[in-house]
Amino acid sequence: MIIKSRQSSDLRYSQVTPKGEYLNRRRFLSAGSLALGALTLPAQPAQAGTKLEGVVKSSYTVSDKATPYKDVTTYNNFYEFGVDKEDPAVNAKNFRTSPWTISVEGDVAKPRKFDISEILKIAPLEERIYRHRCVEAWSMVVPWIGIPLNALLKLVEPTAKAKYVAFQSLYDPRQMPKAGALDFPYMEGLRLDEAMHPLTMLTVGLYGEVLPNQNGAPLRLTVPWKYGFKGIKSINRIRLVGSQPSTSWNTMAAREYGFYSNVNPNVDHPRWSQAKERRIGEFFKRDTLMFNGYGDQVAGLYSGLDLKKNY
Ligand SMILES: Nc1nc2c(c(=O)[nH]1)N[C@H]1C(S)=C(S)[C@@H](COP(=O)(O)O)O[C@H]1N2
Ligand SMILES: [Mo]
């Protein structure tokens, strides 16, 4: 019998460091800032590829094999940087993600702006391996890093009037000359209870590192039971509102892209089936699962809602 002795490396960072201290620790490693310790320095640039520190593993992780880094970072939808899958990796290379502020406003008691270093202090960073399915019927499995969105929303204290959350991406035509197909800025929305669900993640990294620009740096949403387009990238504004916000895809083609956009193999897109999907890197198609396989956790959000009507 092999008894694995407990090494100090098995301990989570949160177990060995006083809570306040580890929450305040700078997570973007930079030789300069660490050496200077307590001095107040400007936020560290959120450079793609920088290793994220103090990441804990989450139980919200599927056992599916992760899609290779290369595919996750070169097969992208990010229409601000062009409409072909290989465009964003090329055209977002020099996208400036620092400094970056995100404004959280609307029906909240404490509206405020955050910079990325403040976002990183809200809650311990978690790695969560999620299924990620695009409405185009391909899917991936991605080890994202982020915090639950509800941790941010609780800080601003939504009022009783807040029923939905509207998200907006940065749009800078000078940096995005290849933007096409949609009206920009890109917009998305969730019902407040969907936004508060523990699976809904405000994502800052993947594969242990700061998000590559093409994947939505410095801050994006990942909502694993919904089609990928709900995962709005490069967010700079979050607004709590009383009525259902308009979204980019719904505005462009309401019949094709509904507000809910839950992964649902029983509701075809008007121009193609949603029953199966191709996992990037695999040859045979696999059956698409209701709510992308997250039904146990999220089906309750939709009891009493006709999911054929509310697609
Ligand atoms: N701002 C913005 N966010 C966006 C998009 C976009 O074009 N612009 N595309 C969406 C779509 S259709 C998908 S499938 C996912 C793709 O995320 P990924 O490239 O990290 O796989 O991003 C979503 N978020
Ligand atoms: Mo998508």
Coordinates of C-alpha atoms and ligand atoms in Angstrom, one line a residue:
M1 CA 0.0 0.0 0.0
I2 CA 1.2 3.4 -0.8
I3 CA 0.4 6.1 1.6
K4 CA 0.8 9.5 0.2
S5 CA 2.3 11.8 2.8
R6 CA 0.8 15.2 2.8
Q7 CA 3.3 17.6 1.3
S8 CA 3.1 21.3 1.9
S9 CA 2.4 21.7 -1.8
D10 CA -0.9 19.8 -1.2
L11 CA -2.1 22.6 1.0
R12 CA -4.2 25.2 -0.7
Y13 CA -2.8 28.6 -0.5
S14 CA -5.8 29.7 1.5
Q15 CA -5.0 27.2 4.2
V16 CA -1.5 28.5 4.9
T17 CA -1.9 32.2 4.5
P18 CA -4.2 34.4 6.7
K19 CA -7.3 35.2 4.7
G20 CA -6.9 39.0 4.4
E21 CA -3.3 38.6 3.3
Y22 CA -3.9 36.2 0.6
L23 CA -6.9 38.1 -0.8
N24 CA -4.8 41.2 -1.0
R25 CA -1.7 39.6 -2.5
R26 CA -1.0 40.7 -6.0
R27 CA -1.8 37.9 -8.3
F28 CA 0.0 39.1 -11.3
L29 CA 3.6 38.1 -10.6
S30 CA 6.0 40.8 -11.6
A31 CA 9.6 40.8 -10.3
G32 CA 9.4 44.6 -9.6
S33 CA 6.2 44.7 -7.7
L34 CA 7.0 41.8 -5.5
A35 CA 10.4 43.2 -4.5
L36 CA 8.8 46.5 -3.6
G37 CA 6.2 44.8 -1.4
A38 CA 4.0 47.2 0.4
L39 CA 4.6 50.2 -1.8
T40 CA 1.5 51.3 -3.7
L41 CA 2.1 50.7 -7.3
P42 CA -0.1 51.1 -10.4
A43 CA -1.9 48.0 -11.4
Q44 CA 0.2 45.4 -13.1
P45 CA -0.4 45.1 -16.8
A46 CA -2.6 42.1 -17.5
Q47 CA -0.3 40.7 -20.1
A48 CA -1.5 37.5 -21.9
G49 CA 0.6 34.6 -20.9
T50 CA 1.5 35.9 -17.4
K51 CA 1.0 33.1 -14.9
L52 CA -1.8 33.7 -12.4
E53 CA -0.9 33.1 -8.8
G54 CA -2.9 31.7 -5.9
V55 CA -5.4 29.7 -8.0
V56 CA -7.4 27.1 -6.2
K57 CA -9.1 24.1 -7.9
S58 CA -12.9 24.2 -7.9
S59 CA -15.3 21.3 -7.6
Y60 CA -17.2 22.8 -10.5
T61 CA -15.1 20.9 -13.0
V62 CA -16.0 18.4 -15.6
S63 CA -13.9 15.3 -16.1
D64 CA -13.9 15.7 -20.0
K65 CA -10.5 16.0 -21.5
A66 CA -9.5 19.6 -22.0
T67 CA -9.2 20.9 -25.5
P68 CA -5.5 21.7 -26.4
Y69 CA -4.4 25.3 -25.6
K70 CA -3.6 25.8 -29.3
D71 CA -7.2 25.2 -30.4
V72 CA -8.7 27.2 -27.5
T73 CA -6.6 30.2 -28.5
T74 CA -6.7 30.1 -32.3
Y75 CA -10.3 29.0 -33.0
N76 CA -12.2 32.0 -31.8
N77 CA -15.3 34.1 -32.2
F78 CA -14.6 37.7 -31.4
Y79 CA -16.2 39.8 -34.2
E80 CA -14.6 43.0 -33.1
F81 CA -11.4 41.5 -34.5
G82 CA -12.8 39.9 -37.7
V83 CA -15.5 37.3 -38.4
D84 CA -13.3 34.3 -39.3
K85 CA -12.1 31.8 -36.6
E86 CA -8.4 32.6 -37.1
D87 CA -8.8 36.4 -37.2
P88 CA -8.9 37.2 -33.4
A89 CA -5.6 35.5 -32.6
V90 CA -4.0 37.6 -35.3
N91 CA -5.8 40.9 -35.1
A92 CA -6.1 41.2 -31.3
K93 CA -2.4 40.7 -30.8
N94 CA -1.7 44.4 -29.8
F95 CA -5.1 45.1 -28.2
R96 CA -4.5 47.3 -25.1
T97 CA -6.0 45.6 -22.0
S98 CA -4.3 47.8 -19.5
P99 CA -5.2 50.2 -17.9
W100 CA -8.8 48.9 -17.9
T101 CA -11.7 49.9 -15.8
I102 CA -15.1 48.2 -15.5
S103 CA -18.1 50.2 -14.3
V104 CA -20.8 48.5 -12.3
E105 CA -23.9 50.6 -12.2
G106 CA -27.7 50.9 -12.5
D107 CA -30.0 49.6 -9.9
V108 CA -27.4 49.1 -7.2
A109 CA -26.9 50.7 -3.8
K110 CA -23.1 51.1 -4.3
P111 CA -22.2 51.7 -8.0
R112 CA -18.5 51.9 -8.6
K113 CA -15.6 51.3 -11.0
F114 CA -13.1 48.6 -10.6
D115 CA -9.7 48.1 -12.1
I116 CA -8.5 44.6 -12.8
S117 CA -6.3 44.4 -9.7
E118 CA -9.4 45.2 -7.6
I119 CA -11.4 42.5 -9.4
L120 CA -8.6 40.0 -8.5
K121 CA -9.0 40.8 -4.8
I122 CA -12.7 40.1 -4.6
A123 CA -12.5 36.4 -4.1
P124 CA -9.9 33.6 -4.5
L125 CA -9.2 32.8 -8.1
E126 CA -10.6 29.4 -9.1
E127 CA -9.8 27.1 -11.9
R128 CA -12.9 25.5 -13.3
I129 CA -12.9 23.2 -16.3
Y130 CA -16.1 23.9 -18.2
R131 CA -17.8 22.6 -21.3
H132 CA -18.1 25.5 -23.8
R133 CA -20.5 25.1 -26.7
C134 CA -21.0 27.5 -29.6
V135 CA -24.4 27.8 -31.3
E136 CA -22.5 26.9 -34.5
A137 CA -22.5 23.3 -33.1
W138 CA -18.9 23.0 -32.1
S139 CA -17.7 22.6 -28.5
M140 CA -14.5 22.7 -26.4
V141 CA -13.5 22.0 -22.8
V142 CA -11.6 24.9 -21.3
P143 CA -9.8 25.3 -17.9
W144 CA -10.9 28.8 -17.2
I145 CA -9.7 30.9 -14.2
G146 CA -11.9 33.4 -12.5
I147 CA -14.3 34.3 -9.7
P148 CA -18.0 33.8 -9.3
L149 CA -19.8 36.8 -10.8
N150 CA -22.0 36.9 -7.7
A151 CA -19.1 37.9 -5.6
L152 CA -18.8 41.1 -7.7
L153 CA -22.5 41.7 -7.8
K154 CA -22.9 41.4 -4.0
L155 CA -20.3 44.1 -3.5
V156 CA -22.4 46.7 -5.3
E157 CA -25.7 45.6 -3.6
P158 CA -28.4 45.2 -6.3
T159 CA -31.6 47.0 -5.2
A160 CA -35.1 45.4 -5.3
K161 CA -35.6 47.0 -8.8
A162 CA -32.7 45.0 -10.3
K163 CA -34.1 42.0 -12.3
Y164 CA -31.5 41.6 -15.1
V165 CA -27.9 42.3 -15.7
A166 CA -26.7 43.9 -18.9
F167 CA -23.1 43.5 -20.0
Q168 CA -21.2 45.6 -22.6
S169 CA -17.8 45.0 -24.3
L170 CA -15.3 47.7 -25.0
Y171 CA -15.6 49.0 -28.6
D172 CA -12.6 51.0 -29.9
P173 CA -12.8 51.3 -33.8
R174 CA -9.2 52.4 -34.0
Q175 CA -8.1 49.1 -32.4
M176 CA -10.8 47.1 -34.1
P177 CA -10.8 48.1 -37.8
K178 CA -11.8 44.6 -38.9
A179 CA -15.0 44.6 -36.7
G180 CA -17.9 43.1 -38.7
A181 CA -21.4 41.6 -38.9
L182 CA -22.8 43.0 -35.7
D183 CA -23.6 46.4 -34.2
F184 CA -21.0 47.3 -31.6
P185 CA -20.4 47.6 -28.7
Y186 CA -21.2 43.9 -28.2
M187 CA -24.0 43.5 -25.6
E188 CA -25.3 40.5 -23.6
G189 CA -27.6 40.0 -20.7
L190 CA -28.7 37.5 -18.0
R191 CA -31.6 37.4 -15.6
L192 CA -30.4 38.4 -12.1
D193 CA -30.8 34.8 -10.8
E194 CA -28.8 33.4 -13.7
A195 CA -26.1 36.0 -13.0
M196 CA -26.0 35.1 -9.3
H197 CA -25.8 31.4 -10.0
P198 CA -22.5 30.0 -8.6
L199 CA -21.6 28.5 -12.0
T200 CA -21.6 32.0 -13.7
M201 CA -18.0 33.0 -13.8
L202 CA -16.2 36.3 -14.3
T203 CA -13.2 35.0 -16.1
V204 CA -9.7 36.4 -16.2
G205 CA -7.6 33.5 -17.3
L206 CA -7.3 30.1 -18.9
Y207 CA -4.7 27.3 -18.7
G208 CA -3.2 28.9 -15.6
E209 CA -2.4 32.2 -17.4
V210 CA -3.9 35.6 -17.9
L211 CA -6.5 35.4 -20.8
P212 CA -5.1 35.8 -24.3
N213 CA -6.6 38.8 -25.9
Q214 CA -8.5 36.7 -28.5
N215 CA -10.3 34.9 -25.6
G216 CA -11.6 38.2 -24.1
A217 CA -8.9 39.8 -22.0
P218 CA -8.9 41.2 -19.5
L219 CA -12.3 40.1 -18.3
R220 CA -15.1 38.0 -19.8
L221 CA -18.1 36.0 -18.8
T222 CA -18.4 32.2 -18.9
V223 CA -21.8 30.7 -18.5
P224 CA -21.3 27.0 -19.2
W225 CA -25.0 26.0 -19.7
K226 CA -25.6 28.6 -22.4
Y227 CA -24.3 29.0 -26.0
G228 CA -20.9 30.6 -26.2
F229 CA -22.1 34.0 -27.4
K230 CA -23.4 34.7 -23.9
G231 CA -19.8 34.6 -22.9
I232 CA -19.2 38.3 -23.6
K233 CA -15.6 39.3 -23.9
S234 CA -13.5 42.3 -22.8
I235 CA -16.3 43.7 -20.6
N236 CA -16.1 47.3 -19.5
R237 CA -19.6 47.9 -18.3
I238 CA -22.1 46.0 -16.2
R239 CA -25.5 47.5 -15.6
L240 CA -28.3 46.2 -13.3
V241 CA -31.7 46.9 -14.8
G242 CA -35.4 46.3 -14.3
S243 CA -36.3 44.9 -17.7
Q244 CA -34.8 42.4 -20.2
P245 CA -31.9 44.2 -21.9
S246 CA -31.3 43.9 -25.6
T247 CA -28.4 41.8 -26.8
S248 CA -26.3 42.0 -29.9
W249 CA -27.3 38.6 -31.4
N250 CA -30.9 39.0 -30.6
T251 CA -31.0 42.5 -32.1
M252 CA -29.3 41.2 -35.3
A253 CA -31.6 38.1 -35.8
A254 CA -34.3 37.7 -33.1
R255 CA -35.7 34.6 -34.6
E256 CA -32.3 32.8 -34.6
Y257 CA -30.9 34.0 -31.2
G258 CA -33.1 34.3 -28.2
F259 CA -32.4 36.0 -24.9
Y260 CA -32.1 32.8 -23.0
S261 CA -29.8 30.8 -25.3
N262 CA -29.7 27.8 -23.1
V263 CA -27.9 24.9 -24.8
N264 CA -30.9 22.8 -25.9
P265 CA -30.7 19.9 -28.3
N266 CA -34.5 20.0 -28.8
V267 CA -34.7 23.5 -30.2
D268 CA -33.1 23.8 -33.6
H269 CA -31.5 26.9 -34.8
P270 CA -33.8 27.9 -37.8
R271 CA -31.0 27.1 -40.2
W272 CA -29.4 24.0 -38.6
S273 CA -29.9 21.3 -36.0
Q274 CA -28.6 21.6 -32.4
A275 CA -28.9 17.9 -31.6
K276 CA -25.2 17.1 -32.0
E277 CA -21.9 18.9 -31.8
R278 CA -18.3 18.5 -32.9
R279 CA -15.9 18.7 -30.1
I280 CA -12.9 20.5 -31.5
G281 CA -10.1 17.8 -32.0
E282 CA -12.6 14.9 -32.3
F283 CA -13.8 13.4 -35.6
F284 CA -17.2 11.9 -34.7
K285 CA -20.0 14.2 -33.5
R286 CA -21.4 13.7 -30.1
D287 CA -24.9 14.3 -28.8
T288 CA -25.5 17.7 -27.3
L289 CA -26.7 17.5 -23.7
M290 CA -29.6 19.6 -22.3
F291 CA -28.1 22.6 -20.6
N292 CA -24.7 21.4 -21.9
G293 CA -24.8 18.7 -19.1
Y294 CA -25.3 21.2 -16.3
G295 CA -29.0 20.4 -15.8
D296 CA -28.7 19.2 -12.2
Q297 CA -27.4 22.6 -11.2
V298 CA -29.4 24.9 -13.4
A299 CA -32.7 23.3 -14.6
G300 CA -34.5 24.7 -11.5
L301 CA -33.9 28.3 -12.8
Y302 CA -36.3 27.5 -15.6
S303 CA -39.1 25.6 -14.0
G304 CA -42.4 26.9 -15.4
L305 CA -40.7 28.5 -18.4
D306 CA -41.5 27.2 -21.9
L307 CA -38.0 26.5 -23.2
K308 CA -39.2 26.2 -26.8
K309 CA -40.7 29.7 -26.7
N310 CA -38.0 31.1 -24.5
Y311 CA -35.0 29.8 -26.6
Ligands
LIG1 N1 -17.3 41.0 -27.4 C1 -17.5 39.8 -27.9 N2 -17.8 38.8 -27.1 C2 -18.0 37.5 -27.7 C3 -18.1 37.3 -29.1 C4 -17.8 38.5 -29.9 O1 -17.9 38.4 -31.2 N3 -17.6 39.7 -29.3 N4 -18.4 36.1 -29.6 C5 -19.1 35.2 -28.7 C6 -19.2 33.8 -29.3 S1 -20.2 33.6 -30.6 C7 -18.5 32.7 -28.7 S2 -18.8 31.1 -29.3 C8 -17.5 33.0 -27.7 C9 -16.2 32.4 -28.1 O2 -15.2 32.4 -27.0 P1 -13.8 31.8 -27.2 O3 -13.2 32.4 -28.4 O4 -13.0 32.1 -26.0 O5 -14.0 30.3 -27.4 O6 -17.3 34.3 -27.4 C10 -18.5 35.1 -27.3 N5 -18.2 36.5 -26.8
MO2 MO -20.6 31.3 -30.7

